[in-house]
Amino acid sequence: MADIIITEFMDEAAVAMLRARYEVHHDPELFGKPDELAALVATSPALIVRNQTQVRGPMLAAAKALKVIGRLGVGLDNIDMEACTARGIKVFPATGANSLSVVEYVIGSAMVLLRGAYFANAAMVAGEFPKTKLIGREIAGKRLGLVGFGAIARDTANHARLLGMNVVAYDPYVPEDDPAWQATQRLDLDAVLSSADVISIHLPLTPETRGLIGKKAFARMKPDAVLVNAARGGVMDEEALIAALKKGKLGGAALDVFEEEPLREGGKRFAGTPNLILTPHIAGNTVESNGRVSGLVAERVMAALEGRI
């Protein structure tokens, strides 16, 4: 019987730290083996997951001995929090540990999309030299519109201002008198979408936010605006995004999250879409952030098992 089940990749130094004190079963592909996972978790008091492991339904019901869940990331939409709370299962996300990686992804993607020069490989390989077609834009002086203004969005705002951007944001759950608004203009959603040169989504996936960035939202955006989504895929209508890009109604987009992950056959619908960057839910994962996230979660899981928190 293992004390701790780890279903996805985790920094090896953190795994070694856990193994020094507990019996650990670590299989980075275990999330895709539901029967094996259900059998293993039935007698384990601790489970550590990323975003691909669905901690709900029959799997969670089978985890009779479960006391603590460590989440190698911050989103909790893959975990049935209501059921965990009812059963007294403690859930520990790695809040703050991967923020810098996400911020750099958002800013870096925005710079690539605005500059436009990095989509020239095919033309260059063909012997062309399309200088006049690739005169892009600087990020300095542009308006960053944040849809959602939580911790990562606020860090993104701070970095953006250092690059000379001005920042506006929409978040009805952050009170108007919150000190976070001191350097960021608070606007409604329509105003953010219609005025921003760069739009970055920072929303959790909830019934309220599902599909929020859809056909009507894209119609409000500037035709040369660029969009980055490193939050949750279901917040945005992917078909509406594809249509906007193909019709020249949007300047570009970078997607790190999707309605369905992995994309599998669904990825084919993105083929031929211009000015589009697709990455596999990796914005929060760098060598450095993986070490921070894994170490933080390992410490919290051990503390919970030992009754220290």
Coordinates of C-alpha atoms in Angstrom, one line a residue:
M1 CA 0.0 0.0 0.0
A2 CA 1.3 3.4 -1.0
D3 CA 0.9 6.4 1.4
I4 CA 1.0 8.9 -1.5
I5 CA -0.1 8.4 -5.1
I6 CA 1.3 10.8 -7.7
T7 CA -0.6 10.6 -11.0
E8 CA 1.3 13.1 -13.2
F9 CA 4.8 14.5 -13.6
M10 CA 6.4 16.0 -10.5
D11 CA 9.9 17.4 -9.8
E12 CA 12.2 14.4 -8.9
A13 CA 13.7 16.3 -6.0
A14 CA 10.3 16.7 -4.4
V15 CA 9.4 13.1 -5.1
A16 CA 12.6 12.0 -3.4
M17 CA 11.7 14.2 -0.4
L18 CA 8.4 12.4 -0.1
R19 CA 10.0 9.0 -0.5
A20 CA 12.4 9.7 2.3
R21 CA 9.4 9.6 4.7
Y22 CA 6.6 7.8 2.9
E23 CA 5.8 5.0 0.6
V24 CA 5.2 6.7 -2.8
H25 CA 3.8 5.4 -6.1
H26 CA 4.7 7.8 -8.9
D27 CA 3.5 7.2 -12.4
P28 CA 3.3 10.3 -14.6
E29 CA 0.8 8.5 -16.9
L30 CA -1.4 7.2 -14.1
F31 CA -4.1 9.8 -14.9
G32 CA -4.8 7.8 -18.1
K33 CA -5.2 4.5 -16.3
P34 CA -8.5 4.9 -14.5
D35 CA -8.9 1.3 -13.3
E36 CA -5.3 1.1 -11.9
L37 CA -5.7 4.6 -10.3
A38 CA -9.0 3.6 -8.6
A39 CA -7.4 0.5 -7.2
L40 CA -4.3 2.3 -5.9
V41 CA -6.1 5.3 -4.4
A42 CA -8.6 3.0 -2.5
T43 CA -6.2 2.6 0.4
S44 CA -4.0 5.7 0.1
P45 CA -4.4 8.7 2.4
A46 CA -2.7 11.2 0.0
L47 CA -3.1 12.0 -3.7
I48 CA -1.0 14.5 -5.8
V49 CA -2.3 15.5 -9.2
R50 CA -2.0 18.1 -12.0
N51 CA -4.9 19.1 -14.2
Q52 CA -5.4 16.0 -16.2
T53 CA -6.5 13.8 -13.3
Q54 CA -10.2 14.0 -12.7
V55 CA -10.8 13.7 -8.9
R56 CA -14.5 13.2 -8.9
G57 CA -17.2 10.5 -9.4
P58 CA -16.2 6.8 -9.1
M59 CA -12.5 7.5 -8.6
L60 CA -13.1 9.9 -5.7
A61 CA -15.8 7.5 -4.3
A62 CA -13.2 4.7 -4.4
A63 CA -10.7 6.7 -2.4
K64 CA -12.0 5.6 1.0
A65 CA -8.9 6.4 2.9
L66 CA -8.1 9.8 1.3
K67 CA -7.3 12.6 3.6
V68 CA -5.3 15.1 1.5
I69 CA -5.0 16.1 -2.2
G70 CA -2.0 18.1 -3.4
R71 CA -2.7 20.1 -6.7
L72 CA 0.4 20.8 -8.7
G73 CA -1.0 24.1 -10.0
V74 CA -3.8 26.5 -9.0
G75 CA -6.9 25.6 -10.9
L76 CA -9.4 23.3 -9.0
D77 CA -12.0 22.6 -11.7
N78 CA -10.7 19.0 -12.1
I79 CA -11.4 18.3 -8.4
D80 CA -14.9 17.9 -6.9
M81 CA -14.4 20.4 -4.1
E82 CA -17.9 20.1 -2.7
A83 CA -17.4 16.3 -2.2
C84 CA -14.0 16.8 -0.7
T85 CA -15.3 19.4 1.7
A86 CA -18.1 17.1 2.7
R87 CA -15.7 14.3 3.4
G88 CA -13.1 16.5 5.2
I89 CA -10.5 16.0 2.6
K90 CA -7.9 18.8 2.6
V91 CA -7.0 20.2 -0.8
F92 CA -3.8 22.2 -1.3
P93 CA -3.1 24.0 -4.6
A94 CA 0.3 25.5 -5.3
T95 CA -1.0 29.1 -5.1
G96 CA 1.6 31.6 -6.3
A97 CA 4.3 29.1 -7.1
N98 CA 3.9 29.2 -10.9
S99 CA 2.7 32.8 -11.2
L100 CA 5.9 34.1 -12.8
S101 CA 5.9 31.4 -15.5
V102 CA 2.4 32.3 -16.5
V103 CA 3.1 36.0 -16.5
E104 CA 6.2 35.5 -18.7
Y105 CA 4.1 33.3 -21.1
V106 CA 1.4 36.0 -21.4
I107 CA 3.9 38.8 -21.9
G108 CA 6.1 36.8 -24.3
S109 CA 3.2 35.6 -26.4
A110 CA 1.8 39.2 -26.6
M111 CA 5.2 40.4 -27.8
V112 CA 5.5 37.7 -30.5
L113 CA 1.9 38.3 -31.7
L114 CA 2.4 42.1 -31.9
R115 CA 5.7 41.9 -33.6
G116 CA 4.6 39.3 -36.2
A117 CA 8.1 38.6 -37.5
Y118 CA 8.3 35.1 -36.0
F119 CA 5.8 33.5 -38.4
A120 CA 8.2 33.9 -41.4
N121 CA 9.9 30.4 -41.4
A122 CA 8.1 29.1 -44.5
A123 CA 8.7 32.2 -46.5
M124 CA 12.4 32.3 -45.4
V125 CA 12.9 28.6 -46.2
A126 CA 11.4 29.2 -49.6
G127 CA 14.0 31.9 -50.3
E128 CA 11.8 34.9 -49.8
F129 CA 12.8 38.0 -47.7
P130 CA 9.4 39.5 -46.8
K131 CA 10.6 42.5 -44.8
T132 CA 7.8 44.9 -45.7
K133 CA 5.1 42.4 -44.8
L134 CA 6.5 41.8 -41.3
I135 CA 6.7 45.3 -39.9
G136 CA 5.1 44.6 -36.6
R137 CA 4.3 46.6 -33.5
E138 CA 6.0 47.4 -30.2
I139 CA 4.4 46.4 -26.9
A140 CA 5.4 49.8 -25.3
G141 CA 2.4 52.2 -25.3
K142 CA -0.2 49.5 -25.9
R143 CA -3.2 48.9 -23.6
L144 CA -3.3 45.5 -21.8
G145 CA -6.9 44.4 -21.0
L146 CA -7.1 41.8 -18.2
V147 CA -10.3 39.8 -18.0
G148 CA -10.2 38.7 -14.4
F149 CA -8.0 40.4 -11.9
G150 CA -6.7 37.8 -9.4
A151 CA -3.1 37.3 -8.3
I152 CA -1.6 36.2 -11.6
A153 CA -3.4 39.0 -13.5
R154 CA -2.1 41.5 -11.0
D155 CA 1.5 40.2 -11.5
T156 CA 1.0 40.4 -15.2
A157 CA -0.1 44.0 -14.8
N158 CA 3.0 44.8 -12.9
H159 CA 5.3 43.3 -15.5
A160 CA 3.4 45.0 -18.3
R161 CA 3.7 48.4 -16.8
L162 CA 7.5 47.9 -16.7
L163 CA 7.4 47.5 -20.4
G164 CA 5.5 50.7 -20.9
M165 CA 2.0 49.3 -21.2
N166 CA -1.1 50.9 -19.6
V167 CA -3.4 48.4 -17.9
V168 CA -7.2 48.1 -17.6
A169 CA -9.1 45.2 -16.1
Y170 CA -12.5 43.7 -15.5
D171 CA -13.4 41.7 -12.4
P172 CA -16.8 42.2 -10.7
Y173 CA -15.6 40.3 -7.7
V174 CA -12.8 42.7 -6.8
P175 CA -14.4 45.6 -4.8
E176 CA -14.0 49.1 -6.3
D177 CA -12.1 50.2 -3.2
D178 CA -9.6 47.4 -3.3
P179 CA -6.0 48.7 -3.3
A180 CA -5.2 46.5 -6.3
W181 CA -7.0 49.1 -8.5
Q182 CA -4.5 51.9 -7.6
A183 CA -2.4 51.4 -10.7
T184 CA -5.0 49.7 -12.9
Q185 CA -8.1 51.2 -14.4
R186 CA -11.3 49.3 -13.5
L187 CA -13.7 48.9 -16.5
D188 CA -16.7 46.8 -17.4
L189 CA -16.1 43.8 -19.8
D190 CA -17.3 45.6 -22.9
A191 CA -14.9 48.5 -22.3
V192 CA -11.9 46.2 -21.7
L193 CA -12.6 44.2 -24.8
S194 CA -13.2 47.2 -27.1
S195 CA -10.2 49.3 -26.0
A196 CA -7.4 46.8 -25.4
D197 CA -4.6 46.1 -27.8
V198 CA -3.7 43.0 -25.9
I199 CA -6.4 40.9 -24.1
S200 CA -5.4 38.3 -21.5
I201 CA -7.9 36.0 -19.9
H202 CA -7.5 35.2 -16.2
L203 CA -10.7 33.6 -15.2
P204 CA -11.6 30.3 -13.5
L205 CA -14.0 28.0 -15.3
T206 CA -17.4 28.2 -13.7
P207 CA -21.0 28.1 -15.0
E208 CA -20.9 31.9 -15.1
T209 CA -17.6 32.2 -17.1
R210 CA -18.1 29.2 -19.5
G211 CA -18.3 30.6 -23.1
L212 CA -17.9 34.2 -21.9
I213 CA -15.4 35.0 -24.6
G214 CA -17.6 34.1 -27.6
K215 CA -18.8 35.5 -30.9
K216 CA -20.2 38.7 -29.3
A217 CA -17.0 39.3 -27.4
F218 CA -14.8 38.9 -30.5
A219 CA -17.0 41.4 -32.3
R220 CA -16.2 44.0 -29.7
M221 CA -12.4 43.6 -30.0
K222 CA -10.2 45.8 -32.2
P223 CA -9.5 44.0 -35.5
D224 CA -5.7 44.2 -34.8
A225 CA -6.0 43.2 -31.1
V226 CA -4.2 40.1 -29.9
L227 CA -5.5 37.7 -27.3
V228 CA -3.8 35.3 -24.9
N229 CA -5.6 32.6 -23.0
A230 CA -3.5 30.7 -20.4
A231 CA -6.4 30.4 -17.9
R232 CA -9.1 27.8 -18.8
G233 CA -10.2 26.7 -22.2
G234 CA -14.0 26.5 -21.6
V235 CA -14.1 30.2 -20.9
M236 CA -13.6 30.9 -24.7
D237 CA -15.5 29.7 -27.7
E238 CA -12.8 28.2 -29.9
E239 CA -14.9 28.1 -33.1
A240 CA -15.6 31.8 -32.7
L241 CA -11.9 32.5 -32.2
I242 CA -11.0 30.6 -35.4
A243 CA -13.7 32.4 -37.4
A244 CA -12.4 35.8 -36.1
L245 CA -8.8 35.1 -37.1
K246 CA -9.7 33.7 -40.5
K247 CA -11.9 36.7 -41.3
G248 CA -9.2 39.2 -40.2
K249 CA -11.3 40.4 -37.3
L250 CA -8.6 39.7 -34.8
G251 CA -4.8 40.3 -35.0
G252 CA -3.7 37.1 -33.4
A253 CA -4.1 34.7 -30.5
A254 CA -2.1 32.4 -28.3
L255 CA -3.9 29.5 -26.6
D256 CA -2.4 27.3 -23.9
V257 CA -5.7 25.9 -22.7
F258 CA -8.6 24.2 -24.5
E259 CA -12.2 22.9 -24.1
E260 CA -10.8 19.4 -24.5
E261 CA -7.3 18.4 -23.4
P262 CA -5.5 16.7 -25.1
L263 CA -6.9 18.0 -28.4
R264 CA -6.7 14.7 -30.3
E265 CA -8.9 14.8 -33.4
G266 CA -10.3 18.2 -32.3
G267 CA -7.0 19.8 -33.0
K268 CA -7.6 19.6 -36.8
R269 CA -10.1 22.4 -36.7
F270 CA -7.3 24.9 -35.9
A271 CA -5.5 23.9 -39.2
G272 CA -5.0 26.9 -41.5
T273 CA -5.8 29.5 -38.9
P274 CA -3.5 32.5 -39.3
N275 CA -1.5 34.2 -36.5
L276 CA -2.3 31.5 -34.0
I277 CA 0.0 30.0 -31.4
L278 CA -1.1 26.7 -29.7
T279 CA 0.7 25.3 -26.7
P280 CA -0.1 22.2 -24.6
H281 CA -1.3 23.7 -21.2
I282 CA 2.3 24.5 -20.4
A283 CA 2.3 28.3 -19.4
G284 CA 2.7 27.5 -15.8
N285 CA 5.3 24.8 -16.3
T286 CA 9.0 25.8 -16.5
V287 CA 12.0 24.1 -14.9
E288 CA 12.0 26.7 -12.2
S289 CA 8.2 26.7 -11.5
N290 CA 8.1 22.9 -11.5
G291 CA 10.6 22.9 -8.7
R292 CA 8.7 25.6 -6.7
V293 CA 5.3 24.0 -7.3
S294 CA 6.4 20.5 -6.5
G295 CA 8.3 21.5 -3.4
L296 CA 5.4 23.5 -2.0
V297 CA 2.9 20.8 -2.6
A298 CA 5.2 18.1 -1.1
E299 CA 5.6 20.1 2.0
R300 CA 1.9 20.8 2.4
V301 CA 0.9 17.1 1.8
M302 CA 3.5 15.9 4.4
A303 CA 2.3 18.6 6.9
A304 CA -1.3 17.5 6.5
L305 CA -0.5 13.8 6.9
E306 CA 1.5 14.6 10.0
G307 CA -1.3 16.8 11.5
R308 CA 0.8 20.0 11.3
I309 CA -1.9 21.8 9.2

